[in-house]
Amino acid sequence: MAALEFALPKRGQPLGRVKRWPTNWALVVIDAALVRLIFPIGGVGLALLAEDRGWGLFGWLDWAGVVPWLLTFIILDFAVWLQHLASHKIPVFWRIHRMHHADSEVDVSTALRFHPIEILLSFIWKGAIIIALGGPAEAVLVFEVVLNGAALFNHANASLPLWLDRVLRLAIVTPDMHRVHHSIRRSETDSNYGFNLSVWDRLFGTYVAQPKLGHDGMELGLGPELTPKAHQLPFSLAIPFLKVERGDERPEN
């Protein structure tokens, strides 16, 4: 994805990778180390444990074959969409999640720029769903791979042909579709919550096709109080604890 956005960039990036990437990738390392330290078993490990113990809905129903496999994938995808929605609608979760949105430019590194607290909460949420379902571990593994790959894809600063974007977004979230979500305009940020399947936003009325000012004219980030310092690691980690009113972060003008 980094090679694609280098070869076919969608937007100019005045700040560039040199100033942004060290912080974004440092967060990746911190997040990965923290999750591995606190939850060494991982999502697939939880699925294997649930299968072995007969836990969860599918264990109780004793279902086998392709149906529990597909349902596990689809339900986990909806669970991630629902978690993302909650991170915008519930104030305490928004304070944590806004570190992801504070990035002044959106590219492949933004896909992995999450506060460690959010990463831990996300793992607990997905882990609870995995155990409650008791679905095939292979489905959980494929879902995790697809989810991470899709996030890298739809955050990439890559320019796709318009016809290809229109076709792809019928099923999956494209870079142009997700970029709207990173707009400074609140009405656009509160839309397009999907990371993989695009159906949920269409189904629940949170889909916005294009930004009002176009992809070249739209402003990304959270405004002057958070965005300018978002490439600094200590400041980024402190964002959840800063008192900035939500309405002032993303003005509509």
Coordinates of N, CA and C in Angstrom, one line a residue:
M1 N 0.8 -1.2 0.0 CA 0.0 0.0 0.0 C 0.9 1.3 0.0
A2 N 2.0 1.2 0.7 CA 2.9 2.3 0.7 C 3.5 2.6 -0.6
A3 N 3.8 1.5 -1.3 CA 4.3 1.6 -2.7 C 3.3 2.2 -3.7
L4 N 2.0 1.7 -3.5 CA 0.9 2.2 -4.3 C 0.7 3.7 -4.1
E5 N 0.7 4.1 -2.9 CA 0.4 5.6 -2.7 C 1.6 6.4 -3.1
F6 N 2.8 5.8 -3.1 CA 3.9 6.6 -3.6 C 3.8 6.7 -5.1
A7 N 3.4 5.6 -5.8 CA 3.3 5.6 -7.3 C 2.1 6.4 -7.8
L8 N 0.9 6.3 -7.0 CA -0.3 6.9 -7.5 C -0.9 7.7 -6.3
P9 N -0.3 8.8 -5.9 CA -0.9 9.5 -4.7 C -2.2 10.2 -5.1
K10 N -3.1 10.3 -4.1 CA -4.4 10.9 -4.3 C -4.3 12.4 -3.9
R11 N -3.6 12.7 -2.8 CA -3.5 14.1 -2.3 C -2.0 14.4 -2.0
G12 N -1.7 15.6 -2.1 CA -0.4 16.1 -1.7 C -0.2 16.0 -0.2
Q13 N 0.9 15.8 0.3 CA 1.2 15.7 1.8 C 2.3 16.6 2.2
P14 N 1.9 17.9 2.5 CA 2.9 18.9 2.8 C 3.8 18.5 4.0
L15 N 3.2 17.9 5.0 CA 4.0 17.5 6.1 C 5.0 16.4 5.8
G16 N 4.5 15.4 5.0 CA 5.3 14.3 4.6 C 5.5 13.2 5.6
R17 N 6.1 12.2 5.1 CA 6.3 11.0 5.9 C 7.4 11.1 7.0
V18 N 8.4 11.9 6.7 CA 9.5 12.0 7.6 C 9.1 12.5 9.0
K19 N 8.1 13.5 9.1 CA 7.7 14.0 10.4 C 6.6 13.1 11.0
R20 N 5.8 12.5 10.2 CA 4.6 11.7 10.7 C 4.9 10.3 11.0
W21 N 5.7 9.6 10.2 CA 5.8 8.2 10.3 C 6.5 7.7 11.5
P22 N 7.5 8.4 12.1 CA 8.2 7.9 13.3 C 7.2 7.7 14.4
T23 N 6.3 8.7 14.6 CA 5.3 8.6 15.7 C 4.3 7.5 15.4
N24 N 3.8 7.5 14.1 CA 2.8 6.5 13.8 C 3.3 5.1 14.0
W25 N 4.5 4.8 13.5 CA 5.0 3.5 13.6 C 5.5 3.1 15.0
A26 N 5.9 4.2 15.8 CA 6.2 3.9 17.2 C 5.0 3.5 18.0
L27 N 3.8 4.1 17.6 CA 2.6 3.6 18.2 C 2.3 2.2 17.9
V28 N 2.6 1.8 16.7 CA 2.4 0.4 16.3 C 3.2 -0.6 17.2
V29 N 4.4 -0.2 17.4 CA 5.3 -1.1 18.2 C 4.8 -1.1 19.7
I30 N 4.4 0.1 20.2 CA 3.9 0.1 21.6 C 2.6 -0.7 21.7
D31 N 1.7 -0.6 20.7 CA 0.4 -1.3 20.8 C 0.6 -2.8 20.7
A32 N 1.5 -3.2 19.8 CA 1.7 -4.7 19.6 C 2.4 -5.3 20.9
A33 N 3.3 -4.6 21.4 CA 4.0 -5.1 22.6 C 3.1 -5.2 23.8
L34 N 2.2 -4.2 23.9 CA 1.3 -4.1 25.1 C 0.3 -5.2 25.0
V35 N -0.3 -5.4 23.8 CA -1.3 -6.5 23.6 C -0.7 -7.8 23.9
R36 N 0.5 -8.1 23.3 CA 1.2 -9.3 23.5 C 1.5 -9.6 25.0
L37 N 1.8 -8.5 25.7 CA 2.2 -8.7 27.1 C 1.0 -9.0 27.9
I38 N -0.2 -8.3 27.7 CA -1.4 -8.5 28.5 C -2.2 -9.6 28.0
F39 N -2.3 -9.8 26.7 CA -3.2 -10.9 26.2 C -2.3 -11.8 25.2
P40 N -1.4 -12.6 25.8 CA -0.5 -13.4 25.0 C -1.2 -14.5 24.1
I41 N -2.5 -14.8 24.5 CA -3.1 -15.9 23.7 C -3.6 -15.4 22.4
G42 N -4.0 -14.2 22.2 CA -4.5 -13.6 21.0 C -5.9 -14.1 20.6
G43 N -6.4 -13.4 19.5 CA -7.8 -13.7 19.1 C -8.0 -15.2 18.6
V44 N -7.0 -15.6 17.8 CA -7.1 -17.0 17.3 C -7.0 -18.0 18.4
G45 N -6.1 -17.7 19.4 CA -6.0 -18.6 20.5 C -7.3 -18.7 21.3
L46 N -8.0 -17.5 21.5 CA -9.3 -17.6 22.1 C -10.3 -18.4 21.4
A47 N -10.2 -18.3 20.0 CA -11.1 -19.1 19.2 C -10.8 -20.6 19.4
L48 N -9.5 -21.0 19.4 CA -9.2 -22.4 19.6 C -9.6 -22.9 21.0
L49 N -9.4 -22.0 22.0 CA -9.9 -22.4 23.3 C -11.4 -22.6 23.4
A50 N -12.1 -21.7 22.7 CA -13.6 -21.8 22.7 C -14.0 -23.1 22.0
E51 N -13.4 -23.4 20.9 CA -13.7 -24.6 20.2 C -13.4 -25.8 21.0
D52 N -12.3 -25.8 21.7 CA -11.9 -27.0 22.5 C -12.8 -27.2 23.7
R53 N -13.3 -26.1 24.2 CA -14.2 -26.3 25.4 C -15.7 -26.3 25.0
G54 N -16.0 -26.1 23.8 CA -17.4 -26.1 23.4 C -18.1 -24.9 23.8
W55 N -17.4 -23.8 24.0 CA -18.0 -22.5 24.4 C -18.7 -21.9 23.2
G56 N -19.6 -21.0 23.5 CA -20.2 -20.1 22.4 C -21.4 -20.7 21.7
L57 N -22.0 -19.9 20.9 CA -23.2 -20.2 20.2 C -23.1 -21.4 19.3
F58 N -22.0 -21.4 18.5 CA -21.9 -22.5 17.5 C -21.5 -23.8 18.2
G59 N -20.8 -23.7 19.3 CA -20.4 -24.9 20.1 C -21.7 -25.5 20.7
W60 N -22.6 -24.6 21.2 CA -23.8 -25.1 21.8 C -24.7 -25.7 20.7
L61 N -24.8 -25.1 19.5 CA -25.6 -25.6 18.4 C -25.0 -26.8 17.7
D62 N -23.7 -27.0 18.0 CA -22.9 -28.1 17.3 C -23.0 -27.9 15.8
W63 N -22.9 -26.7 15.3 CA -22.9 -26.4 13.9 C -21.5 -26.7 13.3
A64 N -21.4 -27.1 12.1 CA -20.2 -27.4 11.4 C -20.3 -26.9 9.9
G65 N -19.2 -26.9 9.2 CA -19.3 -26.5 7.8 C -19.1 -25.1 7.5
V66 N -19.7 -24.6 6.4 CA -19.4 -23.2 5.9 C -20.2 -22.2 6.6
V67 N -21.4 -22.5 7.2 CA -22.3 -21.6 7.8 C -21.7 -20.9 9.0
P68 N -21.2 -21.6 10.0 CA -20.5 -20.9 11.1 C -19.3 -20.1 10.7
W69 N -18.6 -20.6 9.7 CA -17.4 -19.9 9.1 C -17.8 -18.5 8.6
L70 N -18.8 -18.5 7.7 CA -19.3 -17.2 7.2 C -19.9 -16.3 8.2
L71 N -20.7 -16.9 9.1 CA -21.3 -16.1 10.1 C -20.3 -15.5 11.1
T72 N -19.3 -16.2 11.4 CA -18.2 -15.7 12.3 C -17.5 -14.5 11.6
F73 N -17.2 -14.6 10.4 CA -16.6 -13.5 9.6 C -17.5 -12.3 9.6
I74 N -18.7 -12.5 9.2 CA -19.7 -11.4 9.0 C -20.0 -10.7 10.4
I75 N -20.2 -11.5 11.4 CA -20.6 -10.9 12.7 C -19.4 -10.2 13.3
L76 N -18.2 -10.7 13.1 CA -17.0 -10.0 13.6 C -16.8 -8.6 12.9
D77 N -17.1 -8.6 11.6 CA -17.0 -7.4 10.8 C -18.0 -6.4 11.3
F78 N -19.2 -6.8 11.6 CA -20.2 -5.9 12.1 C -19.8 -5.4 13.5
A79 N -19.2 -6.3 14.3 CA -18.8 -5.9 15.7 C -17.8 -4.8 15.6
V80 N -16.9 -4.9 14.7 CA -15.9 -3.8 14.5 C -16.5 -2.5 14.1
W81 N -17.5 -2.6 13.2 CA -18.2 -1.4 12.7 C -19.0 -0.8 13.9
L82 N -19.6 -1.6 14.7 CA -20.3 -1.2 15.9 C -19.4 -0.5 16.9
Q83 N -18.2 -1.1 17.1 CA -17.2 -0.6 18.0 C -16.8 0.8 17.5
H84 N -16.6 0.9 16.2 CA -16.2 2.2 15.7 C -17.2 3.3 15.8
L85 N -18.5 2.9 15.6 CA -19.6 3.8 15.8 C -19.6 4.3 17.3
A86 N -19.5 3.4 18.2 CA -19.5 3.7 19.6 C -18.3 4.6 20.0
S87 N -17.2 4.5 19.4 CA -16.0 5.3 19.7 C -16.3 6.7 19.2
H88 N -17.2 7.0 18.4 CA -17.6 8.4 18.0 C -18.8 8.9 18.8
K89 N -19.7 8.0 19.2 CA -20.9 8.5 19.9 C -20.8 8.6 21.4
I90 N -19.9 7.8 22.0 CA -19.8 7.8 23.5 C -18.6 8.6 23.8
P91 N -18.8 9.7 24.6 CA -17.8 10.7 24.8 C -16.4 10.2 25.3
V92 N -16.5 9.3 26.3 CA -15.2 8.8 26.9 C -14.5 8.0 25.8
F93 N -15.2 7.2 25.0 CA -14.5 6.5 23.9 C -14.0 7.4 22.8
W94 N -14.7 8.5 22.5 CA -14.2 9.4 21.5 C -12.9 10.1 22.0
R95 N -12.8 10.4 23.2 CA -11.6 11.0 23.7 C -10.4 10.1 23.4
I96 N -10.6 8.8 23.5 CA -9.5 7.9 23.2 C -9.3 7.8 21.7
H97 N -10.4 7.6 21.0 CA -10.3 7.4 19.5 C -9.8 8.6 18.7
R98 N -10.0 9.8 19.3 CA -9.6 11.0 18.5 C -8.1 11.1 18.2
M99 N -7.3 10.3 18.9 CA -5.9 10.3 18.5 C -5.7 9.8 17.1
H100 N -6.5 8.8 16.7 CA -6.5 8.3 15.4 C -6.8 9.4 14.3
H101 N -7.8 10.2 14.7 CA -8.2 11.2 13.8 C -7.4 12.5 13.8
A102 N -6.5 12.6 14.7 CA -5.7 13.8 14.9 C -4.6 13.9 13.8
D103 N -4.3 12.8 13.1 CA -3.3 12.8 12.1 C -3.7 13.8 11.0
S104 N -2.8 14.7 10.6 CA -3.1 15.8 9.6 C -3.2 15.3 8.2
E105 N -2.6 14.1 8.0 CA -2.6 13.5 6.6 C -3.0 12.0 6.8
V106 N -3.7 11.5 5.9 CA -4.1 10.1 6.0 C -3.4 9.2 5.0
D107 N -2.7 8.3 5.4 CA -2.0 7.3 4.5 C -1.9 6.0 5.2
V108 N -1.1 5.1 4.7 CA -1.1 3.7 5.1 C -0.7 3.6 6.6
S109 N 0.1 4.5 7.1 CA 0.5 4.5 8.5 C -0.6 4.9 9.5
T110 N -1.6 5.7 9.0 CA -2.7 6.1 9.8 C -3.6 4.9 10.2
A111 N -3.6 3.9 9.3 CA -4.4 2.7 9.6 C -4.0 2.0 10.9
L112 N -2.8 2.2 11.3 CA -2.4 1.5 12.5 C -2.1 2.5 13.7
R113 N -2.5 3.7 13.5 CA -2.3 4.8 14.5 C -3.5 4.8 15.5
F114 N -3.4 4.0 16.5 CA -4.4 4.0 17.6 C -3.8 4.1 18.9
H115 N -4.5 4.7 19.8 CA -4.0 4.8 21.2 C -3.9 3.4 21.9
P116 N -2.9 3.1 22.7 CA -2.8 1.8 23.3 C -4.1 1.5 24.1
I117 N -4.7 2.4 24.7 CA -5.9 2.1 25.5 C -7.0 1.6 24.5
E118 N -7.1 2.2 23.4 CA -8.1 1.8 22.4 C -7.8 0.4 21.9
I119 N -6.5 0.1 21.7 CA -6.2 -1.3 21.2 C -6.5 -2.3 22.3
L120 N -6.3 -2.0 23.5 CA -6.7 -3.0 24.6 C -8.2 -3.1 24.7
L121 N -8.9 -2.1 24.6 CA -10.4 -2.1 24.6 C -10.9 -2.9 23.4
S122 N -10.3 -2.7 22.3 CA -10.7 -3.4 21.1 C -10.5 -4.9 21.2
F123 N -9.4 -5.2 21.8 CA -9.1 -6.7 21.9 C -10.1 -7.3 22.9
I124 N -10.4 -6.6 23.9 CA -11.4 -7.2 24.9 C -12.8 -7.4 24.2
W125 N -13.2 -6.4 23.4 CA -14.5 -6.4 22.7 C -14.5 -7.6 21.7
K126 N -13.4 -7.7 20.9 CA -13.4 -8.7 19.9 C -13.3 -10.1 20.6
G127 N -12.5 -10.2 21.6 CA -12.3 -11.4 22.3 C -13.6 -11.9 22.9
A128 N -14.4 -11.0 23.4 CA -15.7 -11.4 24.0 C -16.7 -11.9 22.9
I129 N -16.6 -11.3 21.7 CA -17.4 -11.8 20.6 C -17.0 -13.1 20.1
I130 N -15.7 -13.3 20.0 CA -15.1 -14.6 19.6 C -15.5 -15.7 20.5
I131 N -15.4 -15.5 21.8 CA -15.8 -16.5 22.8 C -17.3 -16.8 22.7
A132 N -18.1 -15.7 22.6 CA -19.6 -15.8 22.6 C -20.0 -16.6 21.3
L133 N -19.3 -16.4 20.2 CA -19.7 -17.2 19.0 C -19.2 -18.6 19.0
G134 N -18.0 -18.8 19.5 CA -17.4 -20.1 19.4 C -17.2 -20.6 18.0
G135 N -16.9 -19.7 17.1 CA -16.8 -20.0 15.7 C -15.4 -20.7 15.4
P136 N -15.2 -21.1 14.1 CA -14.0 -21.7 13.7 C -12.8 -20.8 13.9
A137 N -11.7 -21.3 14.4 CA -10.5 -20.5 14.5 C -10.0 -20.0 13.2
E138 N -10.2 -20.8 12.2 CA -9.7 -20.4 10.8 C -10.4 -19.2 10.3
A139 N -11.7 -19.1 10.7 CA -12.5 -17.9 10.3 C -12.0 -16.7 11.0
V140 N -11.6 -16.8 12.3 CA -11.1 -15.7 13.0 C -9.7 -15.3 12.5
L141 N -8.9 -16.2 12.1 CA -7.6 -15.9 11.5 C -7.8 -15.2 10.2
V142 N -8.6 -15.7 9.3 CA -8.9 -15.0 8.0 C -9.4 -13.6 8.3
F143 N -10.3 -13.5 9.2 CA -10.9 -12.2 9.5 C -9.9 -11.2 9.9
E144 N -9.0 -11.6 10.8 CA -7.9 -10.7 11.3 C -7.0 -10.2 10.2
V145 N -6.7 -11.2 9.3 CA -5.8 -10.8 8.2 C -6.5 -9.9 7.2
V146 N -7.7 -10.2 6.9 CA -8.5 -9.3 6.0 C -8.8 -8.0 6.6
L147 N -9.1 -7.9 7.9 CA -9.4 -6.6 8.5 C -8.2 -5.7 8.5
N148 N -7.0 -6.3 8.8 CA -5.8 -5.4 8.8 C -5.4 -5.0 7.4
G149 N -5.5 -6.0 6.5 CA -5.2 -5.6 5.1 C -6.2 -4.6 4.5
A150 N -7.4 -4.7 4.9 CA -8.4 -3.7 4.4 C -8.2 -2.4 5.0
A151 N -7.8 -2.3 6.3 CA -7.5 -1.0 6.9 C -6.3 -0.3 6.2
L152 N -5.3 -1.1 5.9 CA -4.1 -0.5 5.2 C -4.5 0.0 3.8
F153 N -5.4 -0.8 3.2 CA -5.9 -0.4 1.8 C -6.7 0.9 1.9
N154 N -7.7 0.9 2.8 CA -8.6 2.1 2.7 C -8.1 3.3 3.4
H155 N -7.0 3.2 4.1 CA -6.3 4.4 4.6 C -5.2 4.9 3.6
A156 N -4.9 4.1 2.6 CA -3.8 4.5 1.7 C -4.1 5.8 0.9
N157 N -3.1 6.6 0.8 CA -3.3 7.9 0.0 C -3.1 7.5 -1.5
A158 N -4.0 6.7 -1.9 CA -3.8 6.1 -3.3 C -5.0 6.6 -4.2
S159 N -4.7 6.8 -5.4 CA -5.7 7.2 -6.4 C -6.1 6.1 -7.2
L160 N -7.4 5.7 -7.1 CA -8.0 4.6 -7.9 C -8.8 5.2 -9.0
P161 N -8.9 4.6 -10.2 CA -9.8 5.0 -11.2 C -11.2 5.1 -10.7
L162 N -12.0 6.1 -11.1 CA -13.3 6.4 -10.5 C -14.2 5.2 -10.7
W163 N -14.1 4.5 -11.9 CA -15.0 3.4 -12.2 C -14.7 2.2 -11.2
L164 N -13.4 2.1 -10.9 CA -13.0 1.0 -10.1 C -13.4 1.2 -8.6
D165 N -13.3 2.5 -8.2 CA -13.8 2.9 -6.9 C -15.3 2.6 -6.7
R166 N -16.1 3.0 -7.8 CA -17.5 2.8 -7.7 C -17.9 1.3 -7.6
V167 N -17.1 0.5 -8.3 CA -17.4 -1.0 -8.3 C -17.0 -1.6 -6.9
L168 N -15.8 -1.2 -6.5 CA -15.3 -1.8 -5.2 C -16.1 -1.4 -4.0
R169 N -16.5 -0.2 -3.9 CA -17.2 0.3 -2.7 C -18.6 -0.3 -2.6
L170 N -19.1 -1.0 -3.6 CA -20.4 -1.7 -3.5 C -20.2 -2.8 -2.4
A171 N -19.0 -3.3 -2.3 CA -18.7 -4.4 -1.4 C -17.8 -4.1 -0.2
I172 N -16.7 -3.3 -0.6 CA -15.7 -3.1 0.5 C -15.4 -1.6 0.5
V173 N -14.8 -1.2 1.6 CA -14.5 0.2 1.9 C -13.2 0.6 1.1
T174 N -13.3 1.6 0.2 CA -12.2 2.1 -0.6 C -11.5 3.3 0.1
P175 N -10.3 3.7 -0.4 CA -9.7 4.8 0.2 C -10.5 6.1 0.1
D176 N -11.1 6.3 -1.1 CA -12.0 7.5 -1.2 C -13.2 7.5 -0.2
M177 N -13.7 6.4 0.0 CA -14.9 6.3 0.9 C -14.4 6.5 2.3
H178 N -13.3 5.9 2.7 CA -12.9 6.1 4.1 C -12.3 7.5 4.4
R179 N -11.7 8.1 3.4 CA -11.1 9.4 3.6 C -12.1 10.4 4.0
V180 N -13.3 10.3 3.6 CA -14.4 11.2 4.0 C -14.5 11.1 5.6
H181 N -14.3 10.0 6.1 CA -14.4 9.8 7.6 C -13.4 10.6 8.4
H182 N -12.3 10.9 7.7 CA -11.2 11.7 8.4 C -11.3 13.2 8.1
S183 N -12.4 13.6 7.5 CA -12.6 15.0 7.3 C -12.7 15.8 8.6
I184 N -12.4 17.1 8.6 CA -12.5 17.9 9.8 C -14.0 18.3 10.0
R185 N -14.8 18.1 9.0 CA -16.2 18.4 9.2 C -16.9 17.3 10.0
R186 N -17.6 17.7 11.0 CA -18.2 16.7 11.9 C -19.2 15.8 11.2
S187 N -20.0 16.4 10.3 CA -21.0 15.6 9.6 C -20.4 14.5 8.7
E188 N -19.2 14.8 8.3 CA -18.4 13.8 7.5 C -17.6 12.8 8.3
T189 N -17.1 13.3 9.4 CA -16.4 12.4 10.3 C -17.3 11.4 10.9
D190 N -18.5 11.8 11.2 CA -19.6 10.9 11.7 C -20.3 10.1 10.6
S191 N -19.5 9.5 9.8 CA -20.0 8.7 8.7 C -19.0 7.7 8.3
N192 N -19.4 6.7 7.4 CA -18.4 5.8 6.8 C -17.5 5.1 7.9
Y193 N -18.2 4.4 8.8 CA -17.4 3.8 9.9 C -16.8 2.4 9.5
G194 N -17.2 1.9 8.4 CA -16.7 0.6 8.0 C -15.2 0.5 7.8
F195 N -14.6 -0.6 8.1 CA -13.2 -0.8 7.8 C -13.0 -1.9 6.7
N196 N -14.0 -2.7 6.5 CA -13.9 -3.8 5.5 C -15.1 -3.8 4.6
L197 N -16.2 -4.4 5.1 CA -17.4 -4.4 4.3 C -18.1 -3.0 4.4
S198 N -18.6 -2.6 3.2 CA -19.2 -1.3 3.1 C -20.7 -1.3 3.4
V199 N -21.3 -2.5 3.5 CA -22.7 -2.7 3.6 C -23.3 -2.0 4.9
W200 N -22.6 -2.0 6.0 CA -23.1 -1.6 7.3 C -23.5 -0.1 7.2
D201 N -22.6 0.7 6.6 CA -22.9 2.2 6.6 C -24.1 2.4 5.7
R202 N -24.3 1.7 4.6 CA -25.5 1.8 3.8 C -26.7 1.4 4.5
L203 N -26.6 0.3 5.2 CA -27.7 -0.3 5.9 C -28.2 0.6 7.0
F204 N -27.3 1.2 7.8 CA -27.7 2.0 8.9 C -27.7 3.5 8.7
G205 N -27.6 3.9 7.4 CA -27.7 5.3 7.1 C -26.6 6.2 7.5
T206 N -25.4 5.7 7.6 CA -24.2 6.5 7.9 C -23.2 6.6 6.7
Y207 N -23.8 6.4 5.5 CA -22.9 6.4 4.3 C -22.9 7.8 3.7
V208 N -21.7 8.3 3.5 CA -21.6 9.6 2.7 C -20.6 9.3 1.5
A209 N -21.1 9.6 0.3 CA -20.4 9.2 -0.9 C -19.1 10.0 -1.1
Q210 N -19.2 11.3 -1.0 CA -18.0 12.1 -1.3 C -18.0 13.3 -0.3
P211 N -16.8 13.9 0.0 CA -16.7 15.0 0.9 C -17.3 16.3 0.2
K212 N -17.8 17.2 0.9 CA -18.4 18.4 0.4 C -17.5 19.2 -0.5
L213 N -16.2 19.3 0.0 CA -15.2 20.1 -0.7 C -14.3 19.3 -1.6
G214 N -14.7 18.1 -1.9 CA -13.9 17.2 -2.7 C -12.6 16.7 -2.0
H215 N -12.0 15.7 -2.6 CA -10.9 15.1 -1.9 C -9.6 16.0 -1.9
D216 N -9.5 16.8 -2.9 CA -8.4 17.7 -2.9 C -8.6 18.9 -2.0
G217 N -9.8 19.3 -1.8 CA -10.1 20.5 -1.1 C -10.4 20.3 0.4
M218 N -10.8 19.0 0.8 CA -11.1 18.7 2.2 C -10.0 18.9 3.1
E219 N -10.2 19.3 4.3 CA -9.2 19.3 5.4 C -9.3 18.1 6.3
L220 N -8.2 17.5 6.6 CA -8.2 16.3 7.4 C -7.7 16.7 8.9
G221 N -8.1 15.8 9.8 CA -7.6 16.1 11.2 C -8.7 16.5 12.1
L222 N -8.3 17.2 13.2 CA -9.2 17.6 14.2 C -9.1 19.1 14.6
G223 N -8.5 19.9 13.7 CA -8.5 21.3 13.9 C -7.2 21.8 14.6
P224 N -7.1 23.1 14.9 CA -5.8 23.7 15.3 C -5.3 23.3 16.7
E225 N -6.2 22.8 17.6 CA -5.8 22.5 18.9 C -5.1 21.1 19.1
L226 N -5.4 20.2 18.2 CA -4.9 18.9 18.3 C -4.0 18.5 17.1
T227 N -4.4 18.8 15.9 CA -3.7 18.3 14.7 C -2.3 18.8 14.5
P228 N -1.9 20.0 14.8 CA -0.5 20.5 14.5 C 0.5 19.7 15.3
K229 N 0.2 19.2 16.5 CA 1.2 18.5 17.3 C 1.0 17.0 17.3
A230 N 0.1 16.5 16.4 CA -0.3 15.1 16.4 C 0.9 14.2 15.9
H231 N 1.9 14.7 15.3 CA 3.0 13.9 14.9 C 4.1 13.8 16.0
Q232 N 3.8 14.3 17.2 CA 4.7 14.2 18.3 C 4.2 13.0 19.2
L233 N 5.0 12.1 19.5 CA 4.6 10.9 20.2 C 4.0 11.2 21.6
P234 N 4.7 12.0 22.5 CA 4.2 12.3 23.8 C 2.8 13.0 23.7
F235 N 2.7 13.9 22.8 CA 1.4 14.7 22.7 C 0.3 13.7 22.2
S236 N 0.6 12.9 21.3 CA -0.4 11.9 20.8 C -0.9 11.0 21.9
L237 N 0.0 10.5 22.7 CA -0.4 9.7 23.8 C -1.2 10.4 24.9
A238 N -1.0 11.7 24.9 CA -1.8 12.6 25.9 C -3.1 13.0 25.4
I239 N -3.4 12.9 24.1 CA -4.7 13.4 23.5 C -5.9 13.0 24.3
P240 N -6.1 11.7 24.7 CA -7.3 11.3 25.4 C -7.5 12.1 26.7
F241 N -6.5 12.7 27.3 CA -6.6 13.3 28.6 C -6.6 14.9 28.5
L242 N -6.6 15.4 27.2 CA -6.7 16.8 27.0 C -8.2 17.2 26.9
K243 N -8.5 18.4 27.5 CA -9.9 18.9 27.5 C -10.1 19.8 26.3
V244 N -10.6 19.2 25.3 CA -10.9 19.9 24.1 C -12.4 19.6 23.7
E245 N -13.2 20.5 23.6 CA -14.6 20.3 23.3 C -14.8 19.7 21.9
R246 N -15.6 18.7 21.7 CA -15.8 18.0 20.4 C -16.2 19.0 19.3
G247 N -17.1 19.8 19.6 CA -17.6 20.8 18.6 C -16.6 21.7 18.1
D248 N -15.6 22.1 19.0 CA -14.6 23.0 18.6 C -13.5 22.3 17.8
E249 N -13.4 21.0 17.9 CA -12.4 20.2 17.2 C -12.7 20.2 15.7
R250 N -13.9 20.1 15.3 CA -14.3 19.9 13.9 C -15.4 20.8 13.5
P251 N -15.0 22.1 13.3 CA -16.1 23.0 12.9 C -16.6 22.8 11.5
E252 N -17.9 23.2 11.3 CA -18.5 22.9 10.0 C -18.2 24.0 9.0
N253 N -17.5 25.1 9.3 CA -17.2 26.1 8.3 C -16.1 25.7 7.5

